[in-house]
C-alpha cells in the first residue's frame, strides 16, 4: 500500500517537476513570470488529443508533434508580447498581466473550439498491461509517463550544465547585458528559452491528460498554481529547486489525499507556498531574498 | 559629531572597508576622496544604515547608530544625496522637496482627512519652505516641473534641496558636482559655502580636486578600503602616499 | 421602459459597477505604494462572509454587519501584512495569491460559510445609495490622503523605496497602512456585494477574481482615483456588451489585457497624456 503510494507520488511529482522546470526556466533566463504557462500546458494536451483522435497518428509521432506545437505557442507569446515588453523595459507587473491575458485567451479559445466538458484519449489503444515489481503493480502507461518526464528533465539538466548552449543560457541568467557584451545572441536565446519552456509545459499537459485521462479547457489554471508553488518552494529561477519542488508537491498531494481528505489537496500547495514565503522567501535553493525581480 | 571607529565591512570574501577611523567635527566641511572603487560610497551607506558594518562602531552626536533603521537615522538628523541620482522622477520638483520634510510634518492621518487647521497650516508652510529651498539651489522657476525632466546637473541640485528639506544636522553629499559643467559647479560651491556659514556640517565625497580643496577644511583619502591620509587640503596635496595612490590609479 | 422596470432589470449591474469600482480602488491603493498584492479578492471574500453571517445567523443590523465586514479583513491584513510585506515584486504577488487560495479553501471547508455550497438567501439589504455613499466616502478619504504626506510617501515608496526610507519615511509602516486600507475597502465592497447578490460561494473569490480586479486597475490607470473607477465600470459592463460573442466572450477579456499592457501601459485614464494632447493642440492653435 505505502509502496504503491510512493510510486504514484513519484509519477505525479515528476510531471509537476517537468511543468515547473519550464516555468522556472523562463523566470531564470527572461526574468519574467509567464502566467500563460498553464494555458500552454492545456493546449499541449488538446494538440495531442486531436492528433491522435482526429488524425489517427500513432503515439510516438503525436507526442513530439504536440510538443513542438506547444513550443511554437510559447515562441509566439514571446515574439508578440514579451519581446515588446523587454524592449520597453517594462516593470515586472506588465508581463504578468499580459500573460494572464494570454492565458484567458487560450482558455476561452479552447472552450469555444472544443467545448467545456472534459475530453478523453481513445485509450483502447493501450492494453491494460502492468509492470509487476514484487507486490507493486505499475500500469505501463504510468511507467511510460514517469520515464518520459524524468528523461526530459535529465536532458534539460545535461544541456544546461554540460553544453555551450547551457553555458550561454547561464550567462544570460546572470546578466543579459554582460552576456550580450560577450557576444552571446541574447535575444535569440530568449526565443529559444520560451520555445523550450513551452514545449516542456505542453508535454506536461499531454502526460497529465494521459494519466488522468481527462482534458478540459480549465486544466491549466490549477496546474499553474501548482507550478507557482513548486518554483517558489524550490527558489525562483532555480532549475534544481523547481524539479525538487515539483516532486515534493506530488508526494505531498498524494499523501494528503491518502491520509487527510481530497478537499485539502488544492489548499496544500498554496498553504505550503504561503508558509514557505513567510519562513524563507528565497525558497530552498534561492540565493537572495531581497532580489525584487 | 560623527565618528567611525575601526569600521570594517566585508561583502562575501571582499573587504570593502578595513579598520576605517574618521571623525567629522561639528560645523566642518569634511571631504572624502580616493580612487574609484575605494569604498567611499560604502562609508555613506553604513552611516545611513543601508547595511550594518561587519565590525566597528558608528556614533553620531555621542550616540551609536548601530542597529538603527535607516529612517530612524534620518530622523536623528542625517540626510544624504546619491552618487547615482535617486530622485522621485515622476513627482514634481516641489513635491520631491516636501517628501524630504516628511518627518517634520507632524499632523496625524485624521488631520489630513478632516482638513483641520493644523493640517492646512503645516502643508502651507511646507510648500512655502520647499519653494524657498528650490530658490536657494536655483530651481525656483518651475516648481511644478517633473523631476525626471531636469538636466543632470539640476537633478543633483534638486537632490541637495530635498536633503536640506529634512533640516539635517549632518549633510552627506555623494559626488555633488559629478557631470556638471564649470558654471554649475560654481553655483554648487557657493551654495555649500552658504551652508557652511549657516553652521551645517557637511561630509562630501567628490572627485573634483579643485572643488574639494576649495571647500573642505579637512580631507581624508581612502584607498582600497583603508584611510591612507587625513589632514588639511594642503597637507593632503603634498602627501606622498596620496600622490602614489592617484598616480597608480592613472597607470591602470 | 419606465424607471422601475429598468431598475429591476439593471439594478444588479449598476450596484456591481459601484462595488467593483471600490475593489479597483482597493487594489489601486497598494499599487500606488508599489505593492503588487493580489490578496484583495480574498479580503473581499472575508468581508462578504463575515457580514453575511452577521446578518443571517446573528441577525445584526446591516450597518454593524458592514462594519464587521470592513474591520475583519483589516485585522487579517494587519496580521499577515507584517511578514508578507517584507517581500517585494513577484514574491509578494505569489505570496498574496497563496494567501487568497488558503482563504478560498478555508471557506470551502468551514460549516459557518456553508462549505462548497456557500451561503444562500442572504437578505437583500444593499440599496443603491449605500453603494454610492460608500464610494463617496472612500473617494473623499483617499483624495485627502493623496494630497497629504501619506500620499506623497506612497508615491515616494513606489518610485524608490530606499530613497524614501532615507528621507525618514517609515516605509514598512506606510506599506502596512496601504495594505490594511486596501483590505478594509475590499471588505466593505464585499459586505455590500453579499447583500444584493443573494448568494455567496468560495469560487467567487479565487484567482480569476483577483485577476479581474487587477485588470480593472491596470486598464483604468493608476495615476489617480478616476482610472480605477473607470476600469471597474468597463470590466463589469464588458460581459454585457459582449454577450453576442458567447463562448468567446472571455477571449475579449484576454485580448484587452494584452492590448492594454502593450499599447496603453498607463491605462485609459492618464492625465499626463491628456495634458500632452492639450499642449499639442495649444501649439497648433498658436501656429
PDB file of N, CA and C in Angstrom, chain B residues 48 50 70-71 74-75 78-80 82 86-91 95 98-100 102-103 105-109 112-113 115 119 123 127 146 162 166, chain C residues 140-141 143-145 147-153 155-174 177 223 266 272:
ATOM      1  N   UNK B  48      24.207  55.727   6.841  1.00  0.00           N
ATOM      2  CA  UNK B  48      22.754  55.874   6.728  1.00  0.00           C
ATOM      3  C   UNK B  48      22.011  54.558   6.976  1.00  0.00           C
ATOM      4  N   UNK B  50      22.052  51.581   5.555  1.00  0.00           N
ATOM      5  CA  UNK B  50      21.555  50.692   4.487  1.00  0.00           C
ATOM      6  C   UNK B  50      22.017  49.265   4.708  1.00  0.00           C
ATOM      7  N   UNK B  70      17.223  52.742   8.802  1.00  0.00           N
ATOM      8  CA  UNK B  70      17.584  53.919   8.012  1.00  0.00           C
ATOM      9  C   UNK B  70      16.719  55.131   8.326  1.00  0.00           C
ATOM     10  N   UNK B  71      15.404  54.897   8.450  1.00  0.00           N
ATOM     11  CA  UNK B  71      14.543  56.060   8.628  1.00  0.00           C
ATOM     12  C   UNK B  71      14.725  56.674  10.017  1.00  0.00           C
ATOM     13  N   UNK B  74      17.755  58.869   9.682  1.00  0.00           N
ATOM     14  CA  UNK B  74      17.359  60.114   9.021  1.00  0.00           C
ATOM     15  C   UNK B  74      16.729  61.063  10.036  1.00  0.00           C
ATOM     16  N   UNK B  75      15.890  60.522  10.907  1.00  0.00           N
ATOM     17  CA  UNK B  75      15.222  61.367  11.901  1.00  0.00           C
ATOM     18  C   UNK B  75      16.217  61.961  12.893  1.00  0.00           C
ATOM     19  N   UNK B  78      20.496  63.074   9.863  1.00  0.00           N
ATOM     20  CA  UNK B  78      21.467  62.829   8.792  1.00  0.00           C
ATOM     21  C   UNK B  78      20.702  62.723   7.477  1.00  0.00           C
ATOM     22  N   UNK B  79      21.035  63.551   6.510  1.00  0.00           N
ATOM     23  CA  UNK B  79      20.407  63.481   5.198  1.00  0.00           C
ATOM     24  C   UNK B  79      21.507  63.305   4.164  1.00  0.00           C
ATOM     25  N   UNK B  80      21.141  62.732   3.027  1.00  0.00           N
ATOM     26  CA  UNK B  80      22.186  62.479   2.039  1.00  0.00           C
ATOM     27  C   UNK B  80      21.687  62.651   0.610  1.00  0.00           C
ATOM     28  N   UNK B  82      22.807  61.076  -3.499  1.00  0.00           N
ATOM     29  CA  UNK B  82      23.301  59.806  -4.024  1.00  0.00           C
ATOM     30  C   UNK B  82      24.188  60.021  -5.240  1.00  0.00           C
ATOM     31  N   UNK B  86      18.982  59.568  -7.119  1.00  0.00           N
ATOM     32  CA  UNK B  86      17.769  58.815  -6.790  1.00  0.00           C
ATOM     33  C   UNK B  86      16.647  59.761  -6.440  1.00  0.00           C
ATOM     34  N   UNK B  87      16.217  60.522  -7.414  1.00  0.00           N
ATOM     35  CA  UNK B  87      15.065  61.395  -7.203  1.00  0.00           C
ATOM     36  C   UNK B  87      13.787  60.607  -7.447  1.00  0.00           C
ATOM     37  N   UNK B  88      12.660  61.189  -7.030  1.00  0.00           N
ATOM     38  CA  UNK B  88      11.362  60.621  -7.374  1.00  0.00           C
ATOM     39  C   UNK B  88      10.970  61.253  -8.701  1.00  0.00           C
ATOM     40  N   UNK B  89      11.357  60.612  -9.792  1.00  0.00           N
ATOM     41  CA  UNK B  89      11.367  61.309 -11.076  1.00  0.00           C
ATOM     42  C   UNK B  89       9.975  61.588 -11.615  1.00  0.00           C
ATOM     43  N   UNK B  90       8.959  60.840 -11.142  1.00  0.00           N
ATOM     44  CA  UNK B  90       7.597  61.083 -11.614  1.00  0.00           C
ATOM     45  C   UNK B  90       6.902  62.160 -10.787  1.00  0.00           C
ATOM     46  N   UNK B  91       7.581  62.669  -9.759  1.00  0.00           N
ATOM     47  CA  UNK B  91       6.962  63.688  -8.913  1.00  0.00           C
ATOM     48  C   UNK B  91       7.504  65.065  -9.318  1.00  0.00           C
ATOM     49  N   UNK B  95       7.226  68.682  -4.879  1.00  0.00           N
ATOM     50  CA  UNK B  95       6.830  67.502  -4.106  1.00  0.00           C
ATOM     51  C   UNK B  95       8.050  66.696  -3.662  1.00  0.00           C
ATOM     52  N   UNK B  98       9.177  68.413  -0.642  1.00  0.00           N
ATOM     53  CA  UNK B  98       8.269  68.228   0.508  1.00  0.00           C
ATOM     54  C   UNK B  98       8.388  66.813   1.071  1.00  0.00           C
ATOM     55  N   UNK B  99       8.659  65.822   0.209  1.00  0.00           N
ATOM     56  CA  UNK B  99       8.888  64.471   0.741  1.00  0.00           C
ATOM     57  C   UNK B  99      10.066  64.500   1.714  1.00  0.00           C
ATOM     58  N   UNK B 100      11.056  65.335   1.400  1.00  0.00           N
ATOM     59  CA  UNK B 100      12.193  65.469   2.314  1.00  0.00           C
ATOM     60  C   UNK B 100      11.788  65.978   3.688  1.00  0.00           C
ATOM     61  N   UNK B 102       9.152  65.081   5.263  1.00  0.00           N
ATOM     62  CA  UNK B 102       8.177  64.131   5.810  1.00  0.00           C
ATOM     63  C   UNK B 102       8.146  64.112   7.344  1.00  0.00           C
ATOM     64  N   UNK B 103       9.323  63.983   7.961  1.00  0.00           N
ATOM     65  CA  UNK B 103       9.330  63.798   9.418  1.00  0.00           C
ATOM     66  C   UNK B 103       8.975  65.078  10.175  1.00  0.00           C
ATOM     67  N   UNK B 105       6.478  67.111   9.220  1.00  0.00           N
ATOM     68  CA  UNK B 105       5.041  67.367   9.104  1.00  0.00           C
ATOM     69  C   UNK B 105       4.370  66.515  10.170  1.00  0.00           C
ATOM     70  N   UNK B 106       4.083  67.121  11.324  1.00  0.00           N
ATOM     71  CA  UNK B 106       3.605  66.218  12.389  1.00  0.00           C
ATOM     72  C   UNK B 106       2.109  66.302  12.626  1.00  0.00           C
ATOM     73  N   UNK B 107       1.359  66.363  11.531  1.00  0.00           N
ATOM     74  CA  UNK B 107      -0.083  66.159  11.694  1.00  0.00           C
ATOM     75  C   UNK B 107      -0.393  64.669  11.590  1.00  0.00           C
ATOM     76  N   UNK B 108      -1.593  64.278  12.047  1.00  0.00           N
ATOM     77  CA  UNK B 108      -1.980  62.872  12.002  1.00  0.00           C
ATOM     78  C   UNK B 108      -2.846  62.627  10.766  1.00  0.00           C
ATOM     79  N   UNK B 109      -3.079  61.335  10.502  1.00  0.00           N
ATOM     80  CA  UNK B 109      -3.913  60.994   9.349  1.00  0.00           C
ATOM     81  C   UNK B 109      -5.253  61.719   9.424  1.00  0.00           C
ATOM     82  N   UNK B 112      -5.423  65.133   8.116  1.00  0.00           N
ATOM     83  CA  UNK B 112      -5.461  65.213   6.653  1.00  0.00           C
ATOM     84  C   UNK B 112      -6.865  64.938   6.144  1.00  0.00           C
ATOM     85  N   UNK B 113      -7.513  63.907   6.728  1.00  0.00           N
ATOM     86  CA  UNK B 113      -8.838  63.533   6.247  1.00  0.00           C
ATOM     87  C   UNK B 113      -9.839  64.646   6.538  1.00  0.00           C
ATOM     88  N   UNK B 115      -9.087  67.725   7.133  1.00  0.00           N
ATOM     89  CA  UNK B 115      -8.522  69.017   6.732  1.00  0.00           C
ATOM     90  C   UNK B 115      -8.549  70.017   7.881  1.00  0.00           C
ATOM     91  N   UNK B 119      -3.470  70.684   9.804  1.00  0.00           N
ATOM     92  CA  UNK B 119      -3.051  70.129   8.515  1.00  0.00           C
ATOM     93  C   UNK B 119      -2.805  71.257   7.515  1.00  0.00           C
ATOM     94  N   UNK B 123       0.834  72.102   5.908  1.00  0.00           N
ATOM     95  CA  UNK B 123       1.069  71.904   4.475  1.00  0.00           C
ATOM     96  C   UNK B 123       1.462  73.227   3.798  1.00  0.00           C
ATOM     97  N   UNK B 127       5.006  73.955   1.887  1.00  0.00           N
ATOM     98  CA  UNK B 127       5.078  74.367   0.493  1.00  0.00           C
ATOM     99  C   UNK B 127       5.941  75.627   0.354  1.00  0.00           C
ATOM    100  N   UNK B 146       8.311  68.076 -13.682  1.00  0.00           N
ATOM    101  CA  UNK B 146       8.632  66.754 -13.140  1.00  0.00           C
ATOM    102  C   UNK B 146      10.146  66.621 -12.977  1.00  0.00           C
ATOM    103  N   UNK B 162      16.306  68.554  -1.601  1.00  0.00           N
ATOM    104  CA  UNK B 162      15.491  67.552  -0.913  1.00  0.00           C
ATOM    105  C   UNK B 162      16.141  67.138   0.401  1.00  0.00           C
ATOM    106  N   UNK B 166      15.014  68.094   4.974  1.00  0.00           N
ATOM    107  CA  UNK B 166      14.905  67.312   6.204  1.00  0.00           C
ATOM    108  C   UNK B 166      15.509  68.055   7.395  1.00  0.00           C
TER     109      UNK B 166
ATOM    110  N   UNK C 140     -13.473  60.527  -0.849  1.00  0.00           N
ATOM    111  CA  UNK C 140     -13.064  61.699  -0.063  1.00  0.00           C
ATOM    112  C   UNK C 140     -11.847  61.360   0.790  1.00  0.00           C
ATOM    113  N   UNK C 141     -11.926  60.197   1.443  1.00  0.00           N
ATOM    114  CA  UNK C 141     -10.817  59.762   2.302  1.00  0.00           C
ATOM    115  C   UNK C 141      -9.512  59.669   1.508  1.00  0.00           C
ATOM    116  N   UNK C 143      -8.765  60.866  -1.452  1.00  0.00           N
ATOM    117  CA  UNK C 143      -8.330  62.106  -2.055  1.00  0.00           C
ATOM    118  C   UNK C 143      -7.593  62.956  -1.026  1.00  0.00           C
ATOM    119  N   UNK C 144      -8.100  62.949   0.198  1.00  0.00           N
ATOM    120  CA  UNK C 144      -7.423  63.705   1.258  1.00  0.00           C
ATOM    121  C   UNK C 144      -6.043  63.115   1.516  1.00  0.00           C
ATOM    122  N   UNK C 145      -5.959  61.785   1.563  1.00  0.00           N
ATOM    123  CA  UNK C 145      -4.658  61.155   1.822  1.00  0.00           C
ATOM    124  C   UNK C 145      -3.676  61.460   0.701  1.00  0.00           C
ATOM    125  N   UNK C 147      -3.296  63.981  -1.073  1.00  0.00           N
ATOM    126  CA  UNK C 147      -2.698  65.303  -1.023  1.00  0.00           C
ATOM    127  C   UNK C 147      -2.109  65.609   0.339  1.00  0.00           C
ATOM    128  N   UNK C 148      -1.676  64.566   1.023  1.00  0.00           N
ATOM    129  CA  UNK C 148      -1.026  64.775   2.311  1.00  0.00           C
ATOM    130  C   UNK C 148       0.316  64.062   2.295  1.00  0.00           C
ATOM    131  N   UNK C 149       1.000  64.090   3.426  1.00  0.00           N
ATOM    132  CA  UNK C 149       2.308  63.430   3.487  1.00  0.00           C
ATOM    133  C   UNK C 149       2.169  61.923   3.245  1.00  0.00           C
ATOM    134  N   UNK C 150       1.011  61.360   3.587  1.00  0.00           N
ATOM    135  CA  UNK C 150       0.818  59.923   3.384  1.00  0.00           C
ATOM    136  C   UNK C 150       0.850  59.590   1.894  1.00  0.00           C
ATOM    137  N   UNK C 151       0.079  60.353   1.114  1.00  0.00           N
ATOM    138  CA  UNK C 151       0.037  60.108  -0.321  1.00  0.00           C
ATOM    139  C   UNK C 151       1.404  60.300  -0.961  1.00  0.00           C
ATOM    140  N   UNK C 152       2.117  61.339  -0.516  1.00  0.00           N
ATOM    141  CA  UNK C 152       3.459  61.555  -1.077  1.00  0.00           C
ATOM    142  C   UNK C 152       4.387  60.423  -0.691  1.00  0.00           C
ATOM    143  N   UNK C 153       4.216  59.912   0.539  1.00  0.00           N
ATOM    144  CA  UNK C 153       5.063  58.796   0.959  1.00  0.00           C
ATOM    145  C   UNK C 153       4.771  57.564   0.101  1.00  0.00           C
ATOM    146  N   UNK C 155       3.818  57.488  -2.966  1.00  0.00           N
ATOM    147  CA  UNK C 155       4.412  57.688  -4.282  1.00  0.00           C
ATOM    148  C   UNK C 155       5.936  57.565  -4.212  1.00  0.00           C
ATOM    149  N   UNK C 156       6.500  58.129  -3.145  1.00  0.00           N
ATOM    150  CA  UNK C 156       7.953  58.046  -2.990  1.00  0.00           C
ATOM    151  C   UNK C 156       8.389  56.594  -2.869  1.00  0.00           C
ATOM    152  N   UNK C 157       7.637  55.799  -2.100  1.00  0.00           N
ATOM    153  CA  UNK C 157       7.997  54.390  -1.926  1.00  0.00           C
ATOM    154  C   UNK C 157       7.884  53.656  -3.255  1.00  0.00           C
ATOM    155  N   UNK C 158       6.841  53.974  -4.021  1.00  0.00           N
ATOM    156  CA  UNK C 158       6.685  53.297  -5.308  1.00  0.00           C
ATOM    157  C   UNK C 158       7.864  53.608  -6.221  1.00  0.00           C
ATOM    158  N   UNK C 159       8.337  54.851  -6.172  1.00  0.00           N
ATOM    159  CA  UNK C 159       9.412  55.210  -7.093  1.00  0.00           C
ATOM    160  C   UNK C 159      10.769  54.706  -6.633  1.00  0.00           C
ATOM    161  N   UNK C 160      11.066  54.819  -5.365  1.00  0.00           N
ATOM    162  CA  UNK C 160      12.373  54.405  -4.877  1.00  0.00           C
ATOM    163  C   UNK C 160      12.298  54.209  -3.372  1.00  0.00           C
ATOM    164  N   UNK C 161      12.112  52.944  -2.978  1.00  0.00           N
ATOM    165  CA  UNK C 161      11.855  52.678  -1.573  1.00  0.00           C
ATOM    166  C   UNK C 161      13.042  53.070  -0.688  1.00  0.00           C
ATOM    167  N   UNK C 162      14.248  52.790  -1.177  1.00  0.00           N
ATOM    168  CA  UNK C 162      15.429  53.110  -0.367  1.00  0.00           C
ATOM    169  C   UNK C 162      15.540  54.613  -0.149  1.00  0.00           C
ATOM    170  N   UNK C 163      15.381  55.367  -1.232  1.00  0.00           N
ATOM    171  CA  UNK C 163      15.467  56.815  -1.093  1.00  0.00           C
ATOM    172  C   UNK C 163      14.396  57.307  -0.135  1.00  0.00           C
ATOM    173  N   UNK C 164      13.199  56.743  -0.234  1.00  0.00           N
ATOM    174  CA  UNK C 164      12.114  57.161   0.651  1.00  0.00           C
ATOM    175  C   UNK C 164      12.495  56.918   2.114  1.00  0.00           C
ATOM    176  N   UNK C 165      13.088  55.754   2.370  1.00  0.00           N
ATOM    177  CA  UNK C 165      13.446  55.429   3.751  1.00  0.00           C
ATOM    178  C   UNK C 165      14.495  56.421   4.260  1.00  0.00           C
ATOM    179  N   UNK C 166      15.412  56.806   3.373  1.00  0.00           N
ATOM    180  CA  UNK C 166      16.459  57.729   3.795  1.00  0.00           C
ATOM    181  C   UNK C 166      15.937  59.151   3.970  1.00  0.00           C
ATOM    182  N   UNK C 167      14.712  59.405   3.524  1.00  0.00           N
ATOM    183  CA  UNK C 167      14.073  60.699   3.809  1.00  0.00           C
ATOM    184  C   UNK C 167      13.391  60.655   5.173  1.00  0.00           C
ATOM    185  N   UNK C 168      13.541  59.549   5.882  1.00  0.00           N
ATOM    186  CA  UNK C 168      12.927  59.430   7.193  1.00  0.00           C
ATOM    187  C   UNK C 168      11.543  58.816   7.174  1.00  0.00           C
ATOM    188  N   UNK C 169      11.116  58.304   6.005  1.00  0.00           N
ATOM    189  CA  UNK C 169       9.790  57.691   5.924  1.00  0.00           C
ATOM    190  C   UNK C 169       9.865  56.265   6.472  1.00  0.00           C
ATOM    191  N   UNK C 170       9.008  55.953   7.426  1.00  0.00           N
ATOM    192  CA  UNK C 170       8.976  54.594   7.989  1.00  0.00           C
ATOM    193  C   UNK C 170       8.272  53.705   6.974  1.00  0.00           C
ATOM    194  N   UNK C 171       9.034  53.235   5.974  1.00  0.00           N
ATOM    195  CA  UNK C 171       8.406  52.611   4.810  1.00  0.00           C
ATOM    196  C   UNK C 171       7.550  51.403   5.179  1.00  0.00           C
ATOM    197  N   UNK C 172       8.000  50.594   6.148  1.00  0.00           N
ATOM    198  CA  UNK C 172       7.184  49.401   6.422  1.00  0.00           C
ATOM    199  C   UNK C 172       5.858  49.759   7.069  1.00  0.00           C
ATOM    200  N   UNK C 173       5.824  50.824   7.857  1.00  0.00           N
ATOM    201  CA  UNK C 173       4.531  51.260   8.422  1.00  0.00           C
ATOM    202  C   UNK C 173       3.605  51.764   7.316  1.00  0.00           C
ATOM    203  N   UNK C 174       4.176  52.559   6.413  1.00  0.00           N
ATOM    204  CA  UNK C 174       3.352  53.128   5.343  1.00  0.00           C
ATOM    205  C   UNK C 174       2.811  52.014   4.441  1.00  0.00           C
ATOM    206  N   UNK C 177       0.058  50.317   6.144  1.00  0.00           N
ATOM    207  CA  UNK C 177      -1.142  51.166   6.087  1.00  0.00           C
ATOM    208  C   UNK C 177      -1.868  50.970   4.749  1.00  0.00           C
ATOM    209  N   UNK C 223      -3.007  56.445 -12.186  1.00  0.00           N
ATOM    210  CA  UNK C 223      -2.435  57.771 -11.960  1.00  0.00           C
ATOM    211  C   UNK C 223      -3.324  58.592 -11.033  1.00  0.00           C
ATOM    212  N   UNK C 266      -0.075  53.003 -19.345  1.00  0.00           N
ATOM    213  CA  UNK C 266      -0.513  53.845 -18.224  1.00  0.00           C
ATOM    214  C   UNK C 266      -2.011  53.742 -17.988  1.00  0.00           C
ATOM    215  N   UNK C 272      -1.479  62.687 -17.658  1.00  0.00           N
ATOM    216  CA  UNK C 272      -0.294  63.247 -18.293  1.00  0.00           C
ATOM    217  C   UNK C 272      -0.417  63.217 -19.820  1.00  0.00           C
TER     218      UNK C 272
END
